[in-house]
PDB file of C-alpha atoms in Angstrom:
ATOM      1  CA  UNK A1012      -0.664 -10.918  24.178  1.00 40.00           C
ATOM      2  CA  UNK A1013       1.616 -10.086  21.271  1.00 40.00           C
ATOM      3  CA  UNK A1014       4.961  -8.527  22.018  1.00 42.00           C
ATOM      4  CA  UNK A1015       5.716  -5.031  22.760  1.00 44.00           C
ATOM      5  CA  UNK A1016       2.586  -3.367  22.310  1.00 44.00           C
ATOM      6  CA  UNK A1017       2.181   0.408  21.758  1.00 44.00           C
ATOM      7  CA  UNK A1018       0.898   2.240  24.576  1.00 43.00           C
ATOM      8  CA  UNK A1019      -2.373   1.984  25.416  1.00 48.00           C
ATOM      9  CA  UNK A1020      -3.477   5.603  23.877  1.00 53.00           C
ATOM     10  CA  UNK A1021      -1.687   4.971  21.075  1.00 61.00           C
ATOM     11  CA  UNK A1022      -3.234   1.667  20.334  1.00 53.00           C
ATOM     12  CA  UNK A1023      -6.838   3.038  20.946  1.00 51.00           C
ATOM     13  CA  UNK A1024      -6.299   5.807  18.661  1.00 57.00           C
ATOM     14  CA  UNK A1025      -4.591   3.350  15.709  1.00 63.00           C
ATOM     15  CA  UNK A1026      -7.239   1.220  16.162  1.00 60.00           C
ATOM     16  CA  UNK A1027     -10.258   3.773  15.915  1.00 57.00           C
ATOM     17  CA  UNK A1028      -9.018   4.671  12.513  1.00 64.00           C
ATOM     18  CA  UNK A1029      -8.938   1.721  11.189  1.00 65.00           C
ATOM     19  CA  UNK A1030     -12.694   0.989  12.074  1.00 71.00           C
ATOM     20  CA  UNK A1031     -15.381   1.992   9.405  1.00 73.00           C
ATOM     21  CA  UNK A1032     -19.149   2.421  11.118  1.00 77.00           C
ATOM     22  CA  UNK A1033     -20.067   3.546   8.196  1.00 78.00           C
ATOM     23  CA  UNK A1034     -19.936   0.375   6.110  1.00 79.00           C
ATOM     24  CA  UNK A1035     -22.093  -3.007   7.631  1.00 79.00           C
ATOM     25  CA  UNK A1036     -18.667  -5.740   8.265  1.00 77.00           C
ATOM     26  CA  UNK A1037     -19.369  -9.841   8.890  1.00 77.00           C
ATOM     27  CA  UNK A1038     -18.066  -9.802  12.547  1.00 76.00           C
ATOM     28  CA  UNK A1039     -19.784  -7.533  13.945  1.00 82.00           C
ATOM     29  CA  UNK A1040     -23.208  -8.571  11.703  1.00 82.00           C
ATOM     30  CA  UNK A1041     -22.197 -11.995  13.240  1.00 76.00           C
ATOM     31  CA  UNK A1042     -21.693 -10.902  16.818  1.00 81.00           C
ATOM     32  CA  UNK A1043     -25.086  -8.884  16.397  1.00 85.00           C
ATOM     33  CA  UNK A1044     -27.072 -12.238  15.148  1.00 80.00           C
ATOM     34  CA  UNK A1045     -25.636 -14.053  18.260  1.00 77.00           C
ATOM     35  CA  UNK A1046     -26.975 -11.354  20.577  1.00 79.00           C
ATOM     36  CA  UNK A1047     -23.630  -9.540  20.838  1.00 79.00           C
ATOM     37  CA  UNK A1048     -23.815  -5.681  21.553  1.00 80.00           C
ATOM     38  CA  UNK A1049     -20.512  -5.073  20.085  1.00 80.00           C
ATOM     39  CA  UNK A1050     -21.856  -3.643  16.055  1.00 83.00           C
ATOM     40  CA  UNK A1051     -23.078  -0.682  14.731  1.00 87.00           C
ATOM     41  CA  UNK A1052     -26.619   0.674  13.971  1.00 89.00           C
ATOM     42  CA  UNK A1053     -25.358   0.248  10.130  1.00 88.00           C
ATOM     43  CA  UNK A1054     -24.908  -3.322  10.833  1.00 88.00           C
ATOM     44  CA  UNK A1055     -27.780  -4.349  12.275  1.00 91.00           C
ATOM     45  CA  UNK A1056     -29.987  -2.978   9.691  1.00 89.00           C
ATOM     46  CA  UNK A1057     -27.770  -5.008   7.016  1.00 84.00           C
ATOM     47  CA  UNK A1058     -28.402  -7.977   9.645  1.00 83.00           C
ATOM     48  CA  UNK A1059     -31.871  -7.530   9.549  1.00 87.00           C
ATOM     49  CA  UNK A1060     -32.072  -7.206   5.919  1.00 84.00           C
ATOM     50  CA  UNK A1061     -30.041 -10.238   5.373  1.00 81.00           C
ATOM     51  CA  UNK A1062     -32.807 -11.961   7.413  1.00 81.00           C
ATOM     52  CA  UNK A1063     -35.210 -10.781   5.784  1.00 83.00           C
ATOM     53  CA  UNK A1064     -34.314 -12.027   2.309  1.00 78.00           C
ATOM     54  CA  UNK A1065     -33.427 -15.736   4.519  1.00 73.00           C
ATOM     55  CA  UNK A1066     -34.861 -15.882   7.507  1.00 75.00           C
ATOM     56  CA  UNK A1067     -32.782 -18.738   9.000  1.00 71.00           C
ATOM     57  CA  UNK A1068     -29.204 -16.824   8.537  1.00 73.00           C
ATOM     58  CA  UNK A1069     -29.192 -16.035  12.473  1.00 72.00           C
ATOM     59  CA  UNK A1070     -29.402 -20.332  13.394  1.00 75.00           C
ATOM     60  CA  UNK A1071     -26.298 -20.437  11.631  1.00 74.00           C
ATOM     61  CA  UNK A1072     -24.126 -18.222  13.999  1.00 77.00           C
ATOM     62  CA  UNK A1073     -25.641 -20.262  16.470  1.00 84.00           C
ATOM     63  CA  UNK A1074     -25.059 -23.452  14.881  1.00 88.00           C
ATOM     64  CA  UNK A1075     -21.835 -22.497  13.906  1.00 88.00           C
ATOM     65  CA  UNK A1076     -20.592 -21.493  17.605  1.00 88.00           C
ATOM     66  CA  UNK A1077     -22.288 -24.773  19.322  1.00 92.00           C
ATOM     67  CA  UNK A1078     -20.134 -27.013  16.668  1.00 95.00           C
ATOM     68  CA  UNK A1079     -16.911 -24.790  17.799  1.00 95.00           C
ATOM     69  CA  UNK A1080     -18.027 -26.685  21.356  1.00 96.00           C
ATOM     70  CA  UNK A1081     -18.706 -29.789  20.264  1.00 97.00           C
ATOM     71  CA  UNK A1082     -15.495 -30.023  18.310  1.00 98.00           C
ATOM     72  CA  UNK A1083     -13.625 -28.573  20.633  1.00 98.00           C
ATOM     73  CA  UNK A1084     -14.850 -30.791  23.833  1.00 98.00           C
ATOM     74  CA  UNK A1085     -14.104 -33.682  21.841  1.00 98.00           C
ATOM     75  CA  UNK A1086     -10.525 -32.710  20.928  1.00 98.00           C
ATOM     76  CA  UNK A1087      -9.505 -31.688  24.256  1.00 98.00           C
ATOM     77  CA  UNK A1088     -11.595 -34.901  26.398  1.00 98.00           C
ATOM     78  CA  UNK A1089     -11.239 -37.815  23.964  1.00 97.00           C
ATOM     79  CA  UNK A1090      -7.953 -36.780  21.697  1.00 98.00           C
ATOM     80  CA  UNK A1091      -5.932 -35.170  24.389  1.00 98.00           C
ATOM     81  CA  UNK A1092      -5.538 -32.366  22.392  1.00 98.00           C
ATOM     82  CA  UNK A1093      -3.869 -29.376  24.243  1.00 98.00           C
ATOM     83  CA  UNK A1094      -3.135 -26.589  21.755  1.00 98.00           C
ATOM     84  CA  UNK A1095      -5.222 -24.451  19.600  1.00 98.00           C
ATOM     85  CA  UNK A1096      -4.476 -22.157  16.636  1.00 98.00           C
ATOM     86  CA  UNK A1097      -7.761 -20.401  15.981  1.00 96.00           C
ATOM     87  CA  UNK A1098      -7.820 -18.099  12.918  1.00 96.00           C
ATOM     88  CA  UNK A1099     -10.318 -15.893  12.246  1.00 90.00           C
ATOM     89  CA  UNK A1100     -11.766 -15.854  16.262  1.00 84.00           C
ATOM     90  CA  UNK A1101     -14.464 -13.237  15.418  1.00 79.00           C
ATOM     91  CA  UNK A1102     -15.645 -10.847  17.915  1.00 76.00           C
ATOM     92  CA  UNK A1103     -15.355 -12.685  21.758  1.00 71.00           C
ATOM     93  CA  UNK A1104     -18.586 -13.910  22.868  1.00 74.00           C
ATOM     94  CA  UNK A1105     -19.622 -16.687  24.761  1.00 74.00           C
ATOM     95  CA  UNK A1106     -17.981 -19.959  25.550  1.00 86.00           C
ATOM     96  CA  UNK A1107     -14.894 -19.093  23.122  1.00 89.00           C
ATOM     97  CA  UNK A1108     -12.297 -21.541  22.454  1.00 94.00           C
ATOM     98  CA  UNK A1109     -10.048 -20.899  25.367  1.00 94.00           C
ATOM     99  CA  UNK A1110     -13.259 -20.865  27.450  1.00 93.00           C
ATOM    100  CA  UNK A1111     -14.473 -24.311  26.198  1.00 96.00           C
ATOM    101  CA  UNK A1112     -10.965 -26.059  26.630  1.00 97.00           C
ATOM    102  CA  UNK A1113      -9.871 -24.659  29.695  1.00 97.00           C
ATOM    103  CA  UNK A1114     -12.500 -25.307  31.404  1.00 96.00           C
ATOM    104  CA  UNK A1115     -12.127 -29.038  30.377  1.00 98.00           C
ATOM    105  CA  UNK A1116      -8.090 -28.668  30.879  1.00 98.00           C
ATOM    106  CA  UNK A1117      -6.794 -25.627  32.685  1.00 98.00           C
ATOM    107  CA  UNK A1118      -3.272 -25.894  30.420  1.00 98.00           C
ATOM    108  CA  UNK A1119      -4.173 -25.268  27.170  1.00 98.00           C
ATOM    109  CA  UNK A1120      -2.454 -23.021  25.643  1.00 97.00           C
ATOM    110  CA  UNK A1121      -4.730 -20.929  22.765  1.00 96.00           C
ATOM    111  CA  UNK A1122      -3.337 -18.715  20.063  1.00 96.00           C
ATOM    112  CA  UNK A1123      -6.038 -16.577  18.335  1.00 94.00           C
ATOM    113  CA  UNK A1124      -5.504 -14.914  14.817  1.00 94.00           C
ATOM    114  CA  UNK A1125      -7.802 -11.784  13.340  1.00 90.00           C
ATOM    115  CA  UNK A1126      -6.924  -8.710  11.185  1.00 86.00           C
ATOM    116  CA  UNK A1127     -10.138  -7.013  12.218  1.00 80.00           C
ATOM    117  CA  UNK A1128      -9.354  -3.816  14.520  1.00 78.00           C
ATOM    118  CA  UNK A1129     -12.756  -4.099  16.479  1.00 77.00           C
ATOM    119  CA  UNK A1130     -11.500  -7.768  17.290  1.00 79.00           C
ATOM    120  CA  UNK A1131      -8.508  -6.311  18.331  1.00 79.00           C
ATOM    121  CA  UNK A1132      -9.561  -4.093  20.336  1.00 77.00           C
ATOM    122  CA  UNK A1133     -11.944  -6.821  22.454  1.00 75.00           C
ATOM    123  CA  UNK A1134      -9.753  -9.323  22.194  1.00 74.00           C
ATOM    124  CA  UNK A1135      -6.806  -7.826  24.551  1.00 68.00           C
ATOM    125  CA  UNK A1136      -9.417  -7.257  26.736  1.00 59.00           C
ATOM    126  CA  UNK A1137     -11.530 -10.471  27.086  1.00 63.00           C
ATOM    127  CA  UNK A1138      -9.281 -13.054  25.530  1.00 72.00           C
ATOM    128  CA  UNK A1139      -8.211 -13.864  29.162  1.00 82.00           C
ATOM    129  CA  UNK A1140      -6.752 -17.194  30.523  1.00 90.00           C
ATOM    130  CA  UNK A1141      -6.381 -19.859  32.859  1.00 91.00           C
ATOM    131  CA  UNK A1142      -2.751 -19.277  35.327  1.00 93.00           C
ATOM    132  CA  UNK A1143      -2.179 -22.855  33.971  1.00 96.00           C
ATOM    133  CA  UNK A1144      -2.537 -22.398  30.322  1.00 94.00           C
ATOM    134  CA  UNK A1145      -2.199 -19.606  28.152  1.00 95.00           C
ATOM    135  CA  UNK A1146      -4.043 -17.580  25.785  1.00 93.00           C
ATOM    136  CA  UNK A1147      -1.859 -15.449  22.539  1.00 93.00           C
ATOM    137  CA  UNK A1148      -3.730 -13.077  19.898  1.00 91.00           C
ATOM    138  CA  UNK A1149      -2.343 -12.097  17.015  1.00 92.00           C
ATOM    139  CA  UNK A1150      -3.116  -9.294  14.584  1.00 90.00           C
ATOM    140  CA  UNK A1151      -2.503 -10.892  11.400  1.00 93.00           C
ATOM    141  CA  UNK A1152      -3.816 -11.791   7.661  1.00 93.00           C
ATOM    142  CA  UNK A1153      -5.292 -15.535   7.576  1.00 94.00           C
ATOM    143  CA  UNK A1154      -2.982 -16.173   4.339  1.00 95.00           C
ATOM    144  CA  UNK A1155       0.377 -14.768   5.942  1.00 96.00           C
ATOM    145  CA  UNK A1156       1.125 -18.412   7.147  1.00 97.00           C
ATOM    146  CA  UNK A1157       4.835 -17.757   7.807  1.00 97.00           C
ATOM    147  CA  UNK A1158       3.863 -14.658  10.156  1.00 97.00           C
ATOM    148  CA  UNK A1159       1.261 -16.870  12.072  1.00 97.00           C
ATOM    149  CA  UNK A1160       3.300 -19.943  12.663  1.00 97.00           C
ATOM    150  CA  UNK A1161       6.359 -17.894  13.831  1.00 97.00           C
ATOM    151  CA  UNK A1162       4.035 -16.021  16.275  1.00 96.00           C
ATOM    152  CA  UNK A1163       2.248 -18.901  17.226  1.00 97.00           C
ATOM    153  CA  UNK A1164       5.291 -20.473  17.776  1.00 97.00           C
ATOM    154  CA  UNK A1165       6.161 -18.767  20.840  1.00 96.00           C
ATOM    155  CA  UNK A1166       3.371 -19.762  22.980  1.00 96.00           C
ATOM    156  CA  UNK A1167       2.360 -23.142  21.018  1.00 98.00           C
ATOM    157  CA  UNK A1168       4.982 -26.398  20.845  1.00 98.00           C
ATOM    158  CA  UNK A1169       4.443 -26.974  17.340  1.00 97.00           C
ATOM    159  CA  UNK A1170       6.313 -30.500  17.326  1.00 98.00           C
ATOM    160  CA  UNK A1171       3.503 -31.817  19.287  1.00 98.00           C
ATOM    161  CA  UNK A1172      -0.660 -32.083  18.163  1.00 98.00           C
ATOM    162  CA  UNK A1173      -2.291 -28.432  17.364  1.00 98.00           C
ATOM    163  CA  UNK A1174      -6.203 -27.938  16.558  1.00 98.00           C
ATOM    164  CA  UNK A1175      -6.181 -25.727  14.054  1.00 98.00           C
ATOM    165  CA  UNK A1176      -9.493 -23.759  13.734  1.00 98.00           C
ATOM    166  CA  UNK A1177     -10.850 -22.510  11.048  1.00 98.00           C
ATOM    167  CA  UNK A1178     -14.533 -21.698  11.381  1.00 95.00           C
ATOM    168  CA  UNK A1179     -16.227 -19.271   9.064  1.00 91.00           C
ATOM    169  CA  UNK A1180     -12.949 -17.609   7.453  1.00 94.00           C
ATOM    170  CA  UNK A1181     -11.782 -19.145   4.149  1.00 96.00           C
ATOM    171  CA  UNK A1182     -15.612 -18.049   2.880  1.00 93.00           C
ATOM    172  CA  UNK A1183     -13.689 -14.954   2.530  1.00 91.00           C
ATOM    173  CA  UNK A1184     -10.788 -16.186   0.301  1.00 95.00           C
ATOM    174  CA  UNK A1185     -11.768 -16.005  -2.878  1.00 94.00           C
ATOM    175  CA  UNK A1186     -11.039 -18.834  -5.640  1.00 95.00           C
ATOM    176  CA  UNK A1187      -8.685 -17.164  -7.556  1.00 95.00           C
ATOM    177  CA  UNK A1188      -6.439 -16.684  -4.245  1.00 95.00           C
ATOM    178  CA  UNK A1189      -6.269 -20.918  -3.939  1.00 96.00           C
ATOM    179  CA  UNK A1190      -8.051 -21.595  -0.208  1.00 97.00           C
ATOM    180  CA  UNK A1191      -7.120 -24.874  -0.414  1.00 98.00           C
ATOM    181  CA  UNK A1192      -3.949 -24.566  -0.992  1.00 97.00           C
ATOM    182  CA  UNK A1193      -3.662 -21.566   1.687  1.00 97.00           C
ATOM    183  CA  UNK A1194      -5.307 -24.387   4.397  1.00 98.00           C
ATOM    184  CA  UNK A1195      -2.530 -27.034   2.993  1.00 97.00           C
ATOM    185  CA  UNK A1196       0.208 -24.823   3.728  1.00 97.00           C
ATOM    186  CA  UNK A1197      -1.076 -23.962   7.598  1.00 97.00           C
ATOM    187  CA  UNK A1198      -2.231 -27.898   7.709  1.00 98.00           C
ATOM    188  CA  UNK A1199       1.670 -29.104   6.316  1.00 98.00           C
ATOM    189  CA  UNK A1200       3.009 -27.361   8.924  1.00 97.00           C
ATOM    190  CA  UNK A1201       1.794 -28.917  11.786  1.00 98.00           C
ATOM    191  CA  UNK A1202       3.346 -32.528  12.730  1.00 98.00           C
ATOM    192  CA  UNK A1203       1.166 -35.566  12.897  1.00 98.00           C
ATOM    193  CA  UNK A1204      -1.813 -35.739  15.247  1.00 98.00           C
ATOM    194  CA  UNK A1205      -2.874 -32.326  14.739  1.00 98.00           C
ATOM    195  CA  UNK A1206      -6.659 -31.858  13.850  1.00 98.00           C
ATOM    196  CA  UNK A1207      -8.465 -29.297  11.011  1.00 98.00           C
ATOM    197  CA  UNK A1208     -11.823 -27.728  12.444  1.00 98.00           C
ATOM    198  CA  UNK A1209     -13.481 -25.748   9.521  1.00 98.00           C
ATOM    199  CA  UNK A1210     -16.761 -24.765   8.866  1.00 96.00           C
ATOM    200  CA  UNK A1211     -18.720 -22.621   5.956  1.00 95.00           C
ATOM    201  CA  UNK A1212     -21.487 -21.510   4.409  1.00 90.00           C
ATOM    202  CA  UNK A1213     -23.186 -23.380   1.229  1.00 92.00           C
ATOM    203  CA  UNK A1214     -25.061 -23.145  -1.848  1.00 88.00           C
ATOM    204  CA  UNK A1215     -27.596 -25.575  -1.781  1.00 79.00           C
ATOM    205  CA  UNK A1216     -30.046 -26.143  -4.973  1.00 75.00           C
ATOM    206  CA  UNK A1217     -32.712 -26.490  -1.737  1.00 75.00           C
ATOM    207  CA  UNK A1218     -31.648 -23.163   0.192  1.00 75.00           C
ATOM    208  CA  UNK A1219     -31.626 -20.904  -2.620  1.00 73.00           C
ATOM    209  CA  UNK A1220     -32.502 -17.539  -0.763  1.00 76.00           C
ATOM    210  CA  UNK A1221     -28.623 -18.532   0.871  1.00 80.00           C
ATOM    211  CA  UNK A1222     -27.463 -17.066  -2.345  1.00 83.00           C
ATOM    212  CA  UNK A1223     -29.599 -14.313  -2.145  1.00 82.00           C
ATOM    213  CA  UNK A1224     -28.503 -13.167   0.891  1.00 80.00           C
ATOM    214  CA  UNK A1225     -24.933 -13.789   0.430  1.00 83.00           C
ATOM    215  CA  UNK A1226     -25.307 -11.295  -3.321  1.00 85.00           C
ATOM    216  CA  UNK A1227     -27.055  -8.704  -0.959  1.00 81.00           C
ATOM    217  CA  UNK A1228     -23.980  -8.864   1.280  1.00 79.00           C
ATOM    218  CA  UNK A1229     -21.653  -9.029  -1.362  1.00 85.00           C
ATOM    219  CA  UNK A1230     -23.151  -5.470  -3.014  1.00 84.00           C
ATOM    220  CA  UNK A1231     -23.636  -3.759   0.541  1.00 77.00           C
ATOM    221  CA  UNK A1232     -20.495  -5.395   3.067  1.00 72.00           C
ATOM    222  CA  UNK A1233     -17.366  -6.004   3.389  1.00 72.00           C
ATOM    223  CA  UNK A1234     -15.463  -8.028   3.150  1.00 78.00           C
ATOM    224  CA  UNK A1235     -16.795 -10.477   0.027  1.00 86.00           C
ATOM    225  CA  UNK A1236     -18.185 -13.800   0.403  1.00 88.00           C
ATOM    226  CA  UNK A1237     -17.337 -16.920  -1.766  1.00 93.00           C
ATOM    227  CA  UNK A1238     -20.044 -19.029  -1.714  1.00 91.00           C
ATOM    228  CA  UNK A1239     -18.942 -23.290  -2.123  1.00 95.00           C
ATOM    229  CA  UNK A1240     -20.922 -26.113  -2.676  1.00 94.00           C
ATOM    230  CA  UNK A1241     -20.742 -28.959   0.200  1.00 94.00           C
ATOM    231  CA  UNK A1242     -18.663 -31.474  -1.561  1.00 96.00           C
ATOM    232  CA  UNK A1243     -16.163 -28.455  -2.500  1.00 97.00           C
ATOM    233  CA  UNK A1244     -16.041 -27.379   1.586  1.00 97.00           C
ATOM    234  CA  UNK A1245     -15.493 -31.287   1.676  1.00 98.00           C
ATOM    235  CA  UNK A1246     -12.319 -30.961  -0.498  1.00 98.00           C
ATOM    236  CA  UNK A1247     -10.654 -28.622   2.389  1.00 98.00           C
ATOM    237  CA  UNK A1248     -10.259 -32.481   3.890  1.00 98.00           C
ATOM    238  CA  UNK A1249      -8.439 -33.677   1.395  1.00 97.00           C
ATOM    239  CA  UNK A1250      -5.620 -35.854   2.508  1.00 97.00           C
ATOM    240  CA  UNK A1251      -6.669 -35.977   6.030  1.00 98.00           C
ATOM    241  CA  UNK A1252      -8.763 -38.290   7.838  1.00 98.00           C
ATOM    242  CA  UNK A1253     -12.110 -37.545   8.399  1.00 98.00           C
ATOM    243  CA  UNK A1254     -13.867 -38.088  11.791  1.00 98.00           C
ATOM    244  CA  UNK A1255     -17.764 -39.131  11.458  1.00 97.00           C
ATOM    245  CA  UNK A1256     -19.605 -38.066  10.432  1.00 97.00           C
ATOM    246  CA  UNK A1257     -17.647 -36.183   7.948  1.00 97.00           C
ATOM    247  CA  UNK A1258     -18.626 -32.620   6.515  1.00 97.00           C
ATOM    248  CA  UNK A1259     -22.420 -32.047   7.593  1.00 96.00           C
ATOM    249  CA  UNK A1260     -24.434 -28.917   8.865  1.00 94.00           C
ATOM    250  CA  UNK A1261     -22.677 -27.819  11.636  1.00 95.00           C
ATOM    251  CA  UNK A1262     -25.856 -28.288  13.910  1.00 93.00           C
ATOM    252  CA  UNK A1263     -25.967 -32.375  12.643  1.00 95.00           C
ATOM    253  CA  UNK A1264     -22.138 -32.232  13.801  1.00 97.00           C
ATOM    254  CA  UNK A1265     -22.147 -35.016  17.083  1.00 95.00           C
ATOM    255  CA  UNK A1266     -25.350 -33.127  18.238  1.00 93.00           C
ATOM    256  CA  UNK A1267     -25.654 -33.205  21.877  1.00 85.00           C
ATOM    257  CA  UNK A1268     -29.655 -33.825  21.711  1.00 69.00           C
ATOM    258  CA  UNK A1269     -30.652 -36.671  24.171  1.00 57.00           C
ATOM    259  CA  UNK A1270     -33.842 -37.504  22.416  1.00 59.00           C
ATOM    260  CA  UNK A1271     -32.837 -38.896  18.944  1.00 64.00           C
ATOM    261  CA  UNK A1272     -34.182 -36.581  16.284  1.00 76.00           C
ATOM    262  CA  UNK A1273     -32.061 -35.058  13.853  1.00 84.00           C
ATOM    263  CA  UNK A1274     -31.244 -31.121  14.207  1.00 89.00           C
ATOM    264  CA  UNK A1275     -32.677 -28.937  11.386  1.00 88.00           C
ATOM    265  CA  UNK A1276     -29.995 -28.541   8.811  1.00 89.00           C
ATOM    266  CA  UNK A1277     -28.725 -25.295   7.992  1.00 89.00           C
ATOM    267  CA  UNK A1278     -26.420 -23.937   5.272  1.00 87.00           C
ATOM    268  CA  UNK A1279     -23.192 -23.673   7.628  1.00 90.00           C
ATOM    269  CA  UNK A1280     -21.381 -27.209   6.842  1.00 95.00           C
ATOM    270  CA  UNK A1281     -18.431 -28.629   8.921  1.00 97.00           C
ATOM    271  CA  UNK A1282     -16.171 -31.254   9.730  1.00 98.00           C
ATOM    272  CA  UNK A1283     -13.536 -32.211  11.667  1.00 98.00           C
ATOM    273  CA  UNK A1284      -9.983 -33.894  10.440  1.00 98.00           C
ATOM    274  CA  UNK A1285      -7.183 -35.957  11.627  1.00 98.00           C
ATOM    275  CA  UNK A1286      -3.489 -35.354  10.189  1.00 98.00           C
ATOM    276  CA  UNK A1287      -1.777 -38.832  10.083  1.00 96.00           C
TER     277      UNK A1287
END
């Protein structure tokens, strides 16, 4: 965990005031749509209203969370990768990135990054680890790179291959804040051999109640959505080498379904990248 933390009482307390029940927020909408219990009454009615107006926004936590697997057994069995930068974890819930790797190779070593207070708060106790491996959190801002690579840097060897994760968190940088160059900076940083996992959601000409939902969030929650088209989630990739099959819906992302058919698509895209 990070460094020197304030007594217990004191942490509680900091971190009670800094979470508003009264307003509906993305994790904890997110951790209610995967069958979480850690939300508010407020958020589940936004959840429920979101679904309403598109009635398929639940599949995509669910989508979104089996491609974190998928991508993440592949990087640790058939790349060798050992270390994981994960910004933006979300709320803990099942089969989390330290829970996927380490169970594939006890000595990971896992650094998660969120500036949400409830996260915090569930994090220190559930982010647990392996005695082989290691798992870091860090309370931080997804575009204060320096901050995040010096922390990181004390539990990850960042001369050697990192994952970096990205799943569901640049949706909230808007365009006049550059995301791509924010993801450049983190992805420059790492040496050669290092991967990009990023996913998010998409306006689609054929899933138009997406943007529907994501204006009803955008008027009622915090904190604002950016909605991209696929080929401009695509452009995250630039410069990087692309594994197949490139930037798809996350459930059509090496789908583990033995008997052929394709997955329903859904409007949460990702993809999965290779440094050279």
């Amino acid at each position: 965990m990070t460094d020197n933390p304030p007594p217990q009482d004191d942490l509680v307390q900091s971190l009670r005031e800094r979470i508003n029940t009264t307003q509906p927020h993305t994790a904890r909408i997110w951790n209610y749509w995967l069958g979480g219990k850690d939300n508010y009454e407020v958020d589940r009615a936004a959840g429920d209203q979101i679904r309403q107006l598109h009635p398929g926004i639940g599949d995509y936590a669910r989508a979104d969370r089996l491609f974190l697997g998928r991508a993440v057994r592949h990087l640790v069995s058939d790349v060798g990768i050992r270390q994981f930068l994960d910004i933006g974890t979300g709320l803990p819930t099942a089969d989390n990135t330290h829970e996927v790797a380490q169970r594939i190779a006890p000595d990971t070593r896992i650094v998660y990054v969120d500036n949400d207070p409830l996260v915090l708060a569930h994090a220190r106790a559930l982010l647990t680890s392996t005695p082989e491996g290691s798992t870091d959190y860090l309370d931080e801002d997804l575009r204060n790179v320096d901050a995040i690579l010096e922390h990181a840097a004390k539990s990850l060897d960042l001369s050697r291959p990192v994952a970096l994760m990205l799943l569901g968190v640049v949706i909230f940088v808007p365009d006049d804040e550059d995301p791509y160059a924010l993801v450049r900076q983190l992805v420059d940083r790492l040496p050669a051999g290092s991967h990009l996992v990023l996913s998010h959601t998409v306006t689609s000409p054929a899933m138009p109640d997406v943007d529907e939902a994501v204006k009803f969030w955008n008027e009622h929650g915090t904190p604002k959505l950016t909605q991209r088209t696929p080929e401009q989630v695509t452009r995250f990739f630039d410069g990087l080498d692309l594994l197949e099959p490139g930037v798809v819906s996350c459930s059509r992302w090496r789908p583990d379904g033995a008997d052929g058919a394709e997955p329903e698509e859904v409007a949460m895209f990702g993809g999965v990248a290779r440094k050279n």
